[in-house]
PDB file of C-alpha atoms in Angstrom:
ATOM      1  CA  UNK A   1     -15.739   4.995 -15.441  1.00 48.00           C
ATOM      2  CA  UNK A   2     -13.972   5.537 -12.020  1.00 49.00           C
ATOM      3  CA  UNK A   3     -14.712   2.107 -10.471  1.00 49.00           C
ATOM      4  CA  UNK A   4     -13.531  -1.543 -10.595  1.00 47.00           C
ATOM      5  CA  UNK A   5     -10.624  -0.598 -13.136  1.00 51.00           C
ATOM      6  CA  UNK A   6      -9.029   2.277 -10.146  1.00 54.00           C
ATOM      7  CA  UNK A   7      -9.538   0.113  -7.307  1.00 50.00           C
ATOM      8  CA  UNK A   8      -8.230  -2.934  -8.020  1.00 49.00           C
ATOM      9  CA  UNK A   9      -5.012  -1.210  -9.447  1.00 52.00           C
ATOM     10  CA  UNK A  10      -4.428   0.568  -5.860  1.00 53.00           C
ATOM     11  CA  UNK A  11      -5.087  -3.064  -4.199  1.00 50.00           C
ATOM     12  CA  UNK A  12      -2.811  -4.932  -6.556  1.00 49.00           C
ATOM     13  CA  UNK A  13      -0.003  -2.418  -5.561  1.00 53.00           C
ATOM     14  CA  UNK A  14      -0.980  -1.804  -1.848  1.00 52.00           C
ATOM     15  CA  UNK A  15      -1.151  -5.384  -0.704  1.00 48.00           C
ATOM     16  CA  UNK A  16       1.929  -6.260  -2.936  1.00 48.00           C
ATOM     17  CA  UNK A  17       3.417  -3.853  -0.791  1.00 46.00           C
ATOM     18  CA  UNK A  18       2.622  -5.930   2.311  1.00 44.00           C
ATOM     19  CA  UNK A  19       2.405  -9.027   1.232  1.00 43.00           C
ATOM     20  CA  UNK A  20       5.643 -10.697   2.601  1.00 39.00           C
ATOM     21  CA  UNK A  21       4.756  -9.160   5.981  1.00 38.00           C
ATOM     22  CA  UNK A  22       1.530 -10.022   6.733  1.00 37.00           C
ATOM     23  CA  UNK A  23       0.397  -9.061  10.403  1.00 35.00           C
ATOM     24  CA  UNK A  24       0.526 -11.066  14.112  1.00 37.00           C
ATOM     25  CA  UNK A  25      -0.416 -11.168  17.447  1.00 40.00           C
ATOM     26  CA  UNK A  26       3.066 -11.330  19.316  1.00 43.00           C
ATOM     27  CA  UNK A  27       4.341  -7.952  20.326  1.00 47.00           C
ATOM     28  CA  UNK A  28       8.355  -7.362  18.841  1.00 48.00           C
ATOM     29  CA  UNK A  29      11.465  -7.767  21.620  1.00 49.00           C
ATOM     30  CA  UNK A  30      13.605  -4.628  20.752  1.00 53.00           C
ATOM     31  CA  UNK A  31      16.596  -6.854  21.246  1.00 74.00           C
ATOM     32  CA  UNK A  32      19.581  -7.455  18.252  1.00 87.00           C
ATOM     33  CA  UNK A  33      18.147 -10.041  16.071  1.00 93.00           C
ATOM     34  CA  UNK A  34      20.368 -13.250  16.572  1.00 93.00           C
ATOM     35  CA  UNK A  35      20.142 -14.361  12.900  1.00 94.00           C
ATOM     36  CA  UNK A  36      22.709 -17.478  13.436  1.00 94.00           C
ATOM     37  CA  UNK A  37      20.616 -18.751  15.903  1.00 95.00           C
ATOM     38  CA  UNK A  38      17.303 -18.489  14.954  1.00 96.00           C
ATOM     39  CA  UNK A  39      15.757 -20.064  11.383  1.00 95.00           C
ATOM     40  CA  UNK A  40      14.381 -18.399   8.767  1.00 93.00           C
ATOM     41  CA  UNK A  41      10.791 -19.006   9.712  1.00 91.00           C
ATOM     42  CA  UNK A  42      11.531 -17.725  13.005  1.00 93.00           C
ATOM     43  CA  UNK A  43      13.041 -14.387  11.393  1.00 93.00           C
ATOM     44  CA  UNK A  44      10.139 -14.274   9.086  1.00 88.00           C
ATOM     45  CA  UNK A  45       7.280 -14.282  12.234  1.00 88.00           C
ATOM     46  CA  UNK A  46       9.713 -11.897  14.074  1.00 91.00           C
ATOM     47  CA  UNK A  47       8.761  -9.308  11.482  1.00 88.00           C
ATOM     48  CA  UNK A  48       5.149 -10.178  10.820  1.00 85.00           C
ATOM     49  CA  UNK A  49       5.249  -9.219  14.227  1.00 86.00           C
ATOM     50  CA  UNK A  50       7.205  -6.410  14.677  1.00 88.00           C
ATOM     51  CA  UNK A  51       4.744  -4.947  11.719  1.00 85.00           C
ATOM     52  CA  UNK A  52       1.506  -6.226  13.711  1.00 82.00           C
ATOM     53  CA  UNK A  53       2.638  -4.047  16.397  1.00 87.00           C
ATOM     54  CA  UNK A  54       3.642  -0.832  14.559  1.00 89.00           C
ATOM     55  CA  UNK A  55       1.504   2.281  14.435  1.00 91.00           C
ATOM     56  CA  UNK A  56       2.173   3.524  11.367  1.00 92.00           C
ATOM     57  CA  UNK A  57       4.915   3.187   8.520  1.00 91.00           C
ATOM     58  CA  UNK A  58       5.363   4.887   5.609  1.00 92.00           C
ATOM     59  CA  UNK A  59       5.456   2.398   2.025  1.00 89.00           C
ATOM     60  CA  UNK A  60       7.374   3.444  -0.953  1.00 90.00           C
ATOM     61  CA  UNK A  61       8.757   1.860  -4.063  1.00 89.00           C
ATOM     62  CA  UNK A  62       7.361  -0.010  -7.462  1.00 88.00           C
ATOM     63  CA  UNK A  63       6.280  -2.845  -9.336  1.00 82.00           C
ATOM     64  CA  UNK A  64       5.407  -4.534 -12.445  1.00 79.00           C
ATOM     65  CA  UNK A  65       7.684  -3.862 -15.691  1.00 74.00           C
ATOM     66  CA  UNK A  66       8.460  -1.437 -17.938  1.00 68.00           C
ATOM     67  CA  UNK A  67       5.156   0.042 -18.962  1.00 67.00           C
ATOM     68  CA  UNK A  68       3.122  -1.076 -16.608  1.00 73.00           C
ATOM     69  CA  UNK A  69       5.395  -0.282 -13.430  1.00 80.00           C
ATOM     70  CA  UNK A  70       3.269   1.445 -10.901  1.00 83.00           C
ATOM     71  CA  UNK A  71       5.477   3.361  -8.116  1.00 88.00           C
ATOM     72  CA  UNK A  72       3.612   4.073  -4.947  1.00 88.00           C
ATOM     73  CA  UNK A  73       4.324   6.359  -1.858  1.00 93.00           C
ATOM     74  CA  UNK A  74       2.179   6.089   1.128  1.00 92.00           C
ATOM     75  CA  UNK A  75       1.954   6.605   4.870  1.00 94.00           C
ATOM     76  CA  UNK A  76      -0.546   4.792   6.900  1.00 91.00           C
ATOM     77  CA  UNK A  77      -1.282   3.856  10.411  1.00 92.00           C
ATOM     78  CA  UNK A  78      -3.607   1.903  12.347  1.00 89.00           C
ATOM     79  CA  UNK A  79      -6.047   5.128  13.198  1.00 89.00           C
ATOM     80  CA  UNK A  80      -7.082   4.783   9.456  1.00 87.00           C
ATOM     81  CA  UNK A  81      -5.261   7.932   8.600  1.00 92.00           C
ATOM     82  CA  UNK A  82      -3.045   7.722   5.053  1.00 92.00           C
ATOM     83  CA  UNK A  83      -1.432  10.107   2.471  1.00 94.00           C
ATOM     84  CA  UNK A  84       0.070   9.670  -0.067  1.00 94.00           C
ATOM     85  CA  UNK A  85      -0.020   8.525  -4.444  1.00 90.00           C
ATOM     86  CA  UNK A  86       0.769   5.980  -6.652  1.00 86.00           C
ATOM     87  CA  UNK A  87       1.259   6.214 -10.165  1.00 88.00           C
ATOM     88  CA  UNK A  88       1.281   4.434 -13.393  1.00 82.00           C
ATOM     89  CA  UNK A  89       2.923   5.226 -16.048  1.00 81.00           C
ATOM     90  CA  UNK A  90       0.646   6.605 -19.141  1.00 82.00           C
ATOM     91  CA  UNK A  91      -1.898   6.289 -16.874  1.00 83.00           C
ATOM     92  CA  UNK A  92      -1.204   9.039 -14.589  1.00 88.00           C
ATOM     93  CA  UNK A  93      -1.054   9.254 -10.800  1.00 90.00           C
ATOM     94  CA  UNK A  94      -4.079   9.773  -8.299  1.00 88.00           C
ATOM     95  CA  UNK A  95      -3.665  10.675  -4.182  1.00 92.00           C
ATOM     96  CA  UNK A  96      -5.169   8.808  -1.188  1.00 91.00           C
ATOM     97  CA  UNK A  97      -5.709  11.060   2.210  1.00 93.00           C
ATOM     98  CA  UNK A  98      -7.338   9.695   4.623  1.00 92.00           C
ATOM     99  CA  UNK A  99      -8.121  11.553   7.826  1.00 92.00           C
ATOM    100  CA  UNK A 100      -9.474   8.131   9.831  1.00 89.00           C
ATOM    101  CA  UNK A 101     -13.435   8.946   9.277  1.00 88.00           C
ATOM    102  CA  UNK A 102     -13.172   8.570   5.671  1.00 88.00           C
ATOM    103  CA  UNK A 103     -11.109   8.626   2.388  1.00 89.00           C
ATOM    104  CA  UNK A 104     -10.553  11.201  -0.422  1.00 92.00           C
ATOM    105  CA  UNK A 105      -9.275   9.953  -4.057  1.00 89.00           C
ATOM    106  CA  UNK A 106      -7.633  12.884  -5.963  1.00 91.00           C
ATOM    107  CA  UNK A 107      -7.250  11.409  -9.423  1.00 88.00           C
ATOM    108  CA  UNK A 108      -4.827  14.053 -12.301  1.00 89.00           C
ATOM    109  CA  UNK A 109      -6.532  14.694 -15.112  1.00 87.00           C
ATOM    110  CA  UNK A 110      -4.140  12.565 -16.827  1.00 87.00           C
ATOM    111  CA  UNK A 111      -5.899   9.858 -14.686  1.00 84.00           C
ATOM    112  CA  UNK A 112      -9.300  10.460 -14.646  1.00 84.00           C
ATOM    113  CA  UNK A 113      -9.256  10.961 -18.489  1.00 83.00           C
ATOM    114  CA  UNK A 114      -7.609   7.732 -19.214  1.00 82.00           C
ATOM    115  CA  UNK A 115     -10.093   5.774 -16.896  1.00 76.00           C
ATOM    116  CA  UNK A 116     -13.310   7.148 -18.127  1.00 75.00           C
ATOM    117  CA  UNK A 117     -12.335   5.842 -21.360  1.00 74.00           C
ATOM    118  CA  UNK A 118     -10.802   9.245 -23.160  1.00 75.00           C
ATOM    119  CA  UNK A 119     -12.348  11.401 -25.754  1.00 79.00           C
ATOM    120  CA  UNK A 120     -15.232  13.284 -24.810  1.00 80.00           C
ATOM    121  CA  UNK A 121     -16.485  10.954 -21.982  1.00 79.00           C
ATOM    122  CA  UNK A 122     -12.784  11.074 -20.203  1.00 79.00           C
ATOM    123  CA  UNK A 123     -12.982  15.271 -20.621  1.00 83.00           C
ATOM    124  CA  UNK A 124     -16.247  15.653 -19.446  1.00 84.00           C
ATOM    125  CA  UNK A 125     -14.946  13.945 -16.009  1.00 83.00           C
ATOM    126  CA  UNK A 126     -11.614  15.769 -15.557  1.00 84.00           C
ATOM    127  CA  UNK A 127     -13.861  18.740 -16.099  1.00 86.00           C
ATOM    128  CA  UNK A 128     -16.246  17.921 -13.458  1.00 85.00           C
ATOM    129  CA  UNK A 129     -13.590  16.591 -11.481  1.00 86.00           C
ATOM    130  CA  UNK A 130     -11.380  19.848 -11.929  1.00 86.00           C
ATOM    131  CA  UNK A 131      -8.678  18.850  -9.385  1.00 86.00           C
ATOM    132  CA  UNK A 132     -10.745  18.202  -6.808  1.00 92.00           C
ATOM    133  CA  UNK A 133     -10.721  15.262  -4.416  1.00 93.00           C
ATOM    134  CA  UNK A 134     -13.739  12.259  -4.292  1.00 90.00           C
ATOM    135  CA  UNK A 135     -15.275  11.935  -1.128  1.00 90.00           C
ATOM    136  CA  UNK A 136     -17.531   8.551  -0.201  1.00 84.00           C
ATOM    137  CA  UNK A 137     -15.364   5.991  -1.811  1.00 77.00           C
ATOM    138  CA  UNK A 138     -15.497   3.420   1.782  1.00 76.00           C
ATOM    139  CA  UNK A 139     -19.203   3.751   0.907  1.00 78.00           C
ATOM    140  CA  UNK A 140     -18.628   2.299  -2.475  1.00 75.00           C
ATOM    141  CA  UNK A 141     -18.421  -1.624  -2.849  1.00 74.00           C
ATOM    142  CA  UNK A 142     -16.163  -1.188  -6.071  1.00 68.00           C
ATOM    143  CA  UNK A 143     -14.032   1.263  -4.141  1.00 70.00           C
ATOM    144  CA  UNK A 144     -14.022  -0.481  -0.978  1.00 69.00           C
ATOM    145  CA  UNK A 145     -10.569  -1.760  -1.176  1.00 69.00           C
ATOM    146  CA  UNK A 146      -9.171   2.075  -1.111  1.00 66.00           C
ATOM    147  CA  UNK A 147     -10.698   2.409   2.401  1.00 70.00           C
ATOM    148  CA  UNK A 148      -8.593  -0.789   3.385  1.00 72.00           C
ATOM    149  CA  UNK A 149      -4.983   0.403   1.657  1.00 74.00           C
ATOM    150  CA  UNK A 150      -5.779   3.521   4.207  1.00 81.00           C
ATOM    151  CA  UNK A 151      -5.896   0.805   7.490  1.00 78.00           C
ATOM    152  CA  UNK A 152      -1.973  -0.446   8.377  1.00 81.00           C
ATOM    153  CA  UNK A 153      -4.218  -3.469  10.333  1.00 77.00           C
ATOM    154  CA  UNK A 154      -6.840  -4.064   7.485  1.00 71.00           C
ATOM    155  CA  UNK A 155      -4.189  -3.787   5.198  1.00 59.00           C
ATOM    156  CA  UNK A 156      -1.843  -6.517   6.644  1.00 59.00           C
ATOM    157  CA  UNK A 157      -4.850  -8.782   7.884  1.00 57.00           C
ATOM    158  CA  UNK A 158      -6.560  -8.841   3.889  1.00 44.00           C
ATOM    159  CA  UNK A 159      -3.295 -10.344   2.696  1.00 39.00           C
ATOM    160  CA  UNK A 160      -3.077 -12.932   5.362  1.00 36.00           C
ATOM    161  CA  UNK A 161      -3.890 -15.891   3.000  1.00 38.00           C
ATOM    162  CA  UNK A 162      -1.822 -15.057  -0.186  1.00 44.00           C
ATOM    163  CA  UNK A 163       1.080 -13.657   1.899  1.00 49.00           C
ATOM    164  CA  UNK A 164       1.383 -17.435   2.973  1.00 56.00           C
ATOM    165  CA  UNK A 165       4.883 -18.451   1.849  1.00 60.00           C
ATOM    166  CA  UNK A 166       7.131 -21.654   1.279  1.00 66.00           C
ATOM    167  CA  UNK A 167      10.436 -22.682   0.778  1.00 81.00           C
ATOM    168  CA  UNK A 168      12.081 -20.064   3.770  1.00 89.00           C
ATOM    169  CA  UNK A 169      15.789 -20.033   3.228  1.00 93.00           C
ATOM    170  CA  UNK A 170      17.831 -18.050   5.112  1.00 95.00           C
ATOM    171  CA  UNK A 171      19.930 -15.006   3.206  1.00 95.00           C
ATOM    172  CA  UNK A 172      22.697 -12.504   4.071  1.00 96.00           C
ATOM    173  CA  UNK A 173      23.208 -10.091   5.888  1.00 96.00           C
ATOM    174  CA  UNK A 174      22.944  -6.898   4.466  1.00 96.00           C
ATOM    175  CA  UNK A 175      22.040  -2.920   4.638  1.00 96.00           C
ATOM    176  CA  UNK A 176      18.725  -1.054   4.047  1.00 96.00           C
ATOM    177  CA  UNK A 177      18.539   2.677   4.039  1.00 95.00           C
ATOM    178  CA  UNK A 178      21.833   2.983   6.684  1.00 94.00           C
ATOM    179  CA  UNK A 179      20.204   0.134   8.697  1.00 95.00           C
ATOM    180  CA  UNK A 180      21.869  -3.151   9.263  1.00 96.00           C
ATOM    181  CA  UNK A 181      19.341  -6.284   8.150  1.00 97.00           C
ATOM    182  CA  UNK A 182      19.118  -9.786   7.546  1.00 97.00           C
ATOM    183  CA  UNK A 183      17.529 -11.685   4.780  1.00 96.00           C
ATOM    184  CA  UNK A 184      15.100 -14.558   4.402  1.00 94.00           C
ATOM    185  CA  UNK A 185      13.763 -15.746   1.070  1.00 92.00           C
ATOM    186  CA  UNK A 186      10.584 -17.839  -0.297  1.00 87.00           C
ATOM    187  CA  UNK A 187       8.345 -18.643  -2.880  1.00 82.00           C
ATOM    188  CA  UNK A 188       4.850 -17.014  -2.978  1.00 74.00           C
ATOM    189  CA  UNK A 189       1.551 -19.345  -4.001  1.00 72.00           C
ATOM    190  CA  UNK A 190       2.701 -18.195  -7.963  1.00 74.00           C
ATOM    191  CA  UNK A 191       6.399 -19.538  -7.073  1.00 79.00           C
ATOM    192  CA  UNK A 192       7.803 -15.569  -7.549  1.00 82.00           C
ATOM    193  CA  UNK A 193      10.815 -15.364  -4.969  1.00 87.00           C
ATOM    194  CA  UNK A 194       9.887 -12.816  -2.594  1.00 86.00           C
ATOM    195  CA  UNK A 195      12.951 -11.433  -0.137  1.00 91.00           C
ATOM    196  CA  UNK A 196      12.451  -9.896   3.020  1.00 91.00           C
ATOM    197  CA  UNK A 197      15.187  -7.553   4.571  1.00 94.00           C
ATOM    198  CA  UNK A 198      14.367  -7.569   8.394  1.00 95.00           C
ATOM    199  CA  UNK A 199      16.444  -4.525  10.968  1.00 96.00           C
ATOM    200  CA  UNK A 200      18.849  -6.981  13.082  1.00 97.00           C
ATOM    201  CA  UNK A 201      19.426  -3.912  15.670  1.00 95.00           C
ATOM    202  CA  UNK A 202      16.424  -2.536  17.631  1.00 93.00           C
ATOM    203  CA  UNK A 203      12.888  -4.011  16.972  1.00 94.00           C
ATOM    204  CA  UNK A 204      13.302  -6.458  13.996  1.00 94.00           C
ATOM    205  CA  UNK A 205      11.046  -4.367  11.522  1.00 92.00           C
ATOM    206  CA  UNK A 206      10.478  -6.001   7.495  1.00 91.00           C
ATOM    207  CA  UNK A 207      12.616  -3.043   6.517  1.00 93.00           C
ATOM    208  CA  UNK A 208      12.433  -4.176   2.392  1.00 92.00           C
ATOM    209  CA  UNK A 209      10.733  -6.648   0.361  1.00 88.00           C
ATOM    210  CA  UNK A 210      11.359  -8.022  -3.251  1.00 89.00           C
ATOM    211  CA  UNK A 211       9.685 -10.136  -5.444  1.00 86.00           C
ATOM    212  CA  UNK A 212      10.654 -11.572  -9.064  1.00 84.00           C
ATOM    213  CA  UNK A 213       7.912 -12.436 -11.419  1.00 79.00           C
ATOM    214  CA  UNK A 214       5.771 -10.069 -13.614  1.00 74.00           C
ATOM    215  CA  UNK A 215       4.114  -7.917 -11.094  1.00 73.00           C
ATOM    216  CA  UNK A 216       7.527  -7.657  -9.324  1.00 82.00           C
ATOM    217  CA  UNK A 217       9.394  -4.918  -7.797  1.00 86.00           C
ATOM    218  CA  UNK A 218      10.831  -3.606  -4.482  1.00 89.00           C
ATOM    219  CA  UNK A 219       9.224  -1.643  -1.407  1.00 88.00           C
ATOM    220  CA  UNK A 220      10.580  -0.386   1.376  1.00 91.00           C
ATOM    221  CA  UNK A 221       9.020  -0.014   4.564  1.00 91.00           C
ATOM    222  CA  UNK A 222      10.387   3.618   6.703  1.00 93.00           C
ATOM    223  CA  UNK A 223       8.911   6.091   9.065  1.00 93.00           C
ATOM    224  CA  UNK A 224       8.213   3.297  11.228  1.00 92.00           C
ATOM    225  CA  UNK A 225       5.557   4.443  14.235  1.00 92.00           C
ATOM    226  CA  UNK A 226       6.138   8.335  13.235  1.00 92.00           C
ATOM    227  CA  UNK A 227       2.930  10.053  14.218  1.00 91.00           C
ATOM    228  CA  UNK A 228       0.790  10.805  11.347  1.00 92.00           C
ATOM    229  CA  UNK A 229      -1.390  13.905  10.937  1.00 91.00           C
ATOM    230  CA  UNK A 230      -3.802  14.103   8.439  1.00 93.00           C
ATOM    231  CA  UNK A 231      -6.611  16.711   7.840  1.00 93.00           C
ATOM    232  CA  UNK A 232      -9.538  16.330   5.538  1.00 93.00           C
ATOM    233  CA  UNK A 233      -9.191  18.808   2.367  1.00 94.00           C
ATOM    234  CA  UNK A 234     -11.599  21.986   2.863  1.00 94.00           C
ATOM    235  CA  UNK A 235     -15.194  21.541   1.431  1.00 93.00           C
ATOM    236  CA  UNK A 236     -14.605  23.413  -1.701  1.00 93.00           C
ATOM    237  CA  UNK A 237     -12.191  21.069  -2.676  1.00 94.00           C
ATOM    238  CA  UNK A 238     -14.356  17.786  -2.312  1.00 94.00           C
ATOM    239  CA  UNK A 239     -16.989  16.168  -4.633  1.00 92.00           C
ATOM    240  CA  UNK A 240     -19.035  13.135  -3.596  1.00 90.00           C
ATOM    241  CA  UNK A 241     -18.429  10.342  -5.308  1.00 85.00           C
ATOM    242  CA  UNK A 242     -21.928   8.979  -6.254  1.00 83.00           C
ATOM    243  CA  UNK A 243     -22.894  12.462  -7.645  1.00 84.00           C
ATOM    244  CA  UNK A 244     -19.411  12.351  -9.812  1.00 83.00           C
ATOM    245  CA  UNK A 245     -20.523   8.974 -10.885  1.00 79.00           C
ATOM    246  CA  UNK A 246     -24.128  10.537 -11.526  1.00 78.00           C
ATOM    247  CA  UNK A 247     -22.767  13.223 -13.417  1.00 75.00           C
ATOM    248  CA  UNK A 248     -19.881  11.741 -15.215  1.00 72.00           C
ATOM    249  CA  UNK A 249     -21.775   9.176 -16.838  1.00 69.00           C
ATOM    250  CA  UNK A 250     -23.402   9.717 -20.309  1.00 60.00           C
ATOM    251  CA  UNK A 251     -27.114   9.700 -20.450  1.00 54.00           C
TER     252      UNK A 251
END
């Protein structure tokens, strides 16, 4: 059924997705980043806190390999506002909106078929489902981690621990998306390199990341503090979640 298998396939992505730039408490200098000066741990907390201090970004890119790549596309701020998908491949793709009181799952059919096991159980839910969104998942403890991907602080703060990295070398310099950046690299607690593109001009953001290993990939981090609007989908569109549960469920 919808439950431990979803969520912990959006946290795996999600907090891969922030896990070389876990948050701080210094607020960013918008000054040009003096990479010959400083050392690569000093880079590195420069953009753990020039994240920690963002409103919002905007998270897009994949990971894993071949088959089981998941791409993911999300905006999120600190107002617990978030839109956006990820998607797996033969899996399908579901959408996350969150509107900062609470947080709607819109799963494809694709999706919610393959989760609920396929056949008859898997068409009974898409049916019930029928393209609508699931509303209560933040009140779900096997869902609980969606309502954190939808928090840029919660987000940052839950990877705090495994985002703890060793072995900072300095890179290159470099380009991300037209910006100029400098890189840093380490080794994560499962000795994956993980390299972290930081903006050298302006506020030294964690503009890329990349990690090696089997759940690797690349992310890029954009739309950094751009207001985010989000409004909850209209009533008619919306299905609670424990009553999907209820209903979706054989007897």
């Amino acid at each position: 059924m919808l439950s431990k298998r979803l969520a912990s396939t959006a946290a795996i992505c999600l907090l891969l997705a922030a896990g070389a730039t876990a948050c701080g408490d210094d607020k960013p200098s918008a000054t040009k980043l003096d990479t010959a000066k400083l050392s690569a741990e000093e880079i590195q907390k420069k953009a753990k806190d020039a994240l920690a201090g963002a409103g919002s970004v905007k998270v897009a890119g994949s990971v894993g390999n071949g088959a089981e790549k998941m791409t993911i596309d999300l905006a999120l701020d600190t107002k617990g506002q978030c839109k956006g998908g990820i998607t797996m491949p033969g899996m399908g793709k579901f959408e996350l909106l969150g509107d900062g009181k609470q947080v709607f799952l819109k799963p494809d059919a694709e999706f919610i078929t393959n989760v609920a096991g396929g056949g008859a159980e898997g068409a009974k839910a898409a049916e019930l489902l029928k393209g609508r969104y699931i509303a209560g998942v933040q009140d779900d403890p096997e869902m609980k981690e969606l309502t954190t991907a939808c928090n840029l602080k919660e987000l940052t703060k839950s990877f705090l621990d495994d985002g703890k990295s060793t072995d900072l070398t300095k890179g290159s310099a470099g380009t991300v998306n037209g910006a100029k950046t400098f890189s840093v690299k380490s080794k994560n607690s499962s000795g994956d390199e993980v390299v972290l593109h930081v903006a050298t001009e302006g506020t030294p953001y964690p503009l890329r990341v990349e990690k090696t290993g089997d759940d690797g990939g690349q992310m890029d981090f954009t739309e950094i503090d751009k207001p985010l609007t989000v409004q909850a989908p209209p009533a008619d569109q919306v299905i609670d979640y424990s009553k999907f549960k209820s209903e979706a469920t054989p007897a």
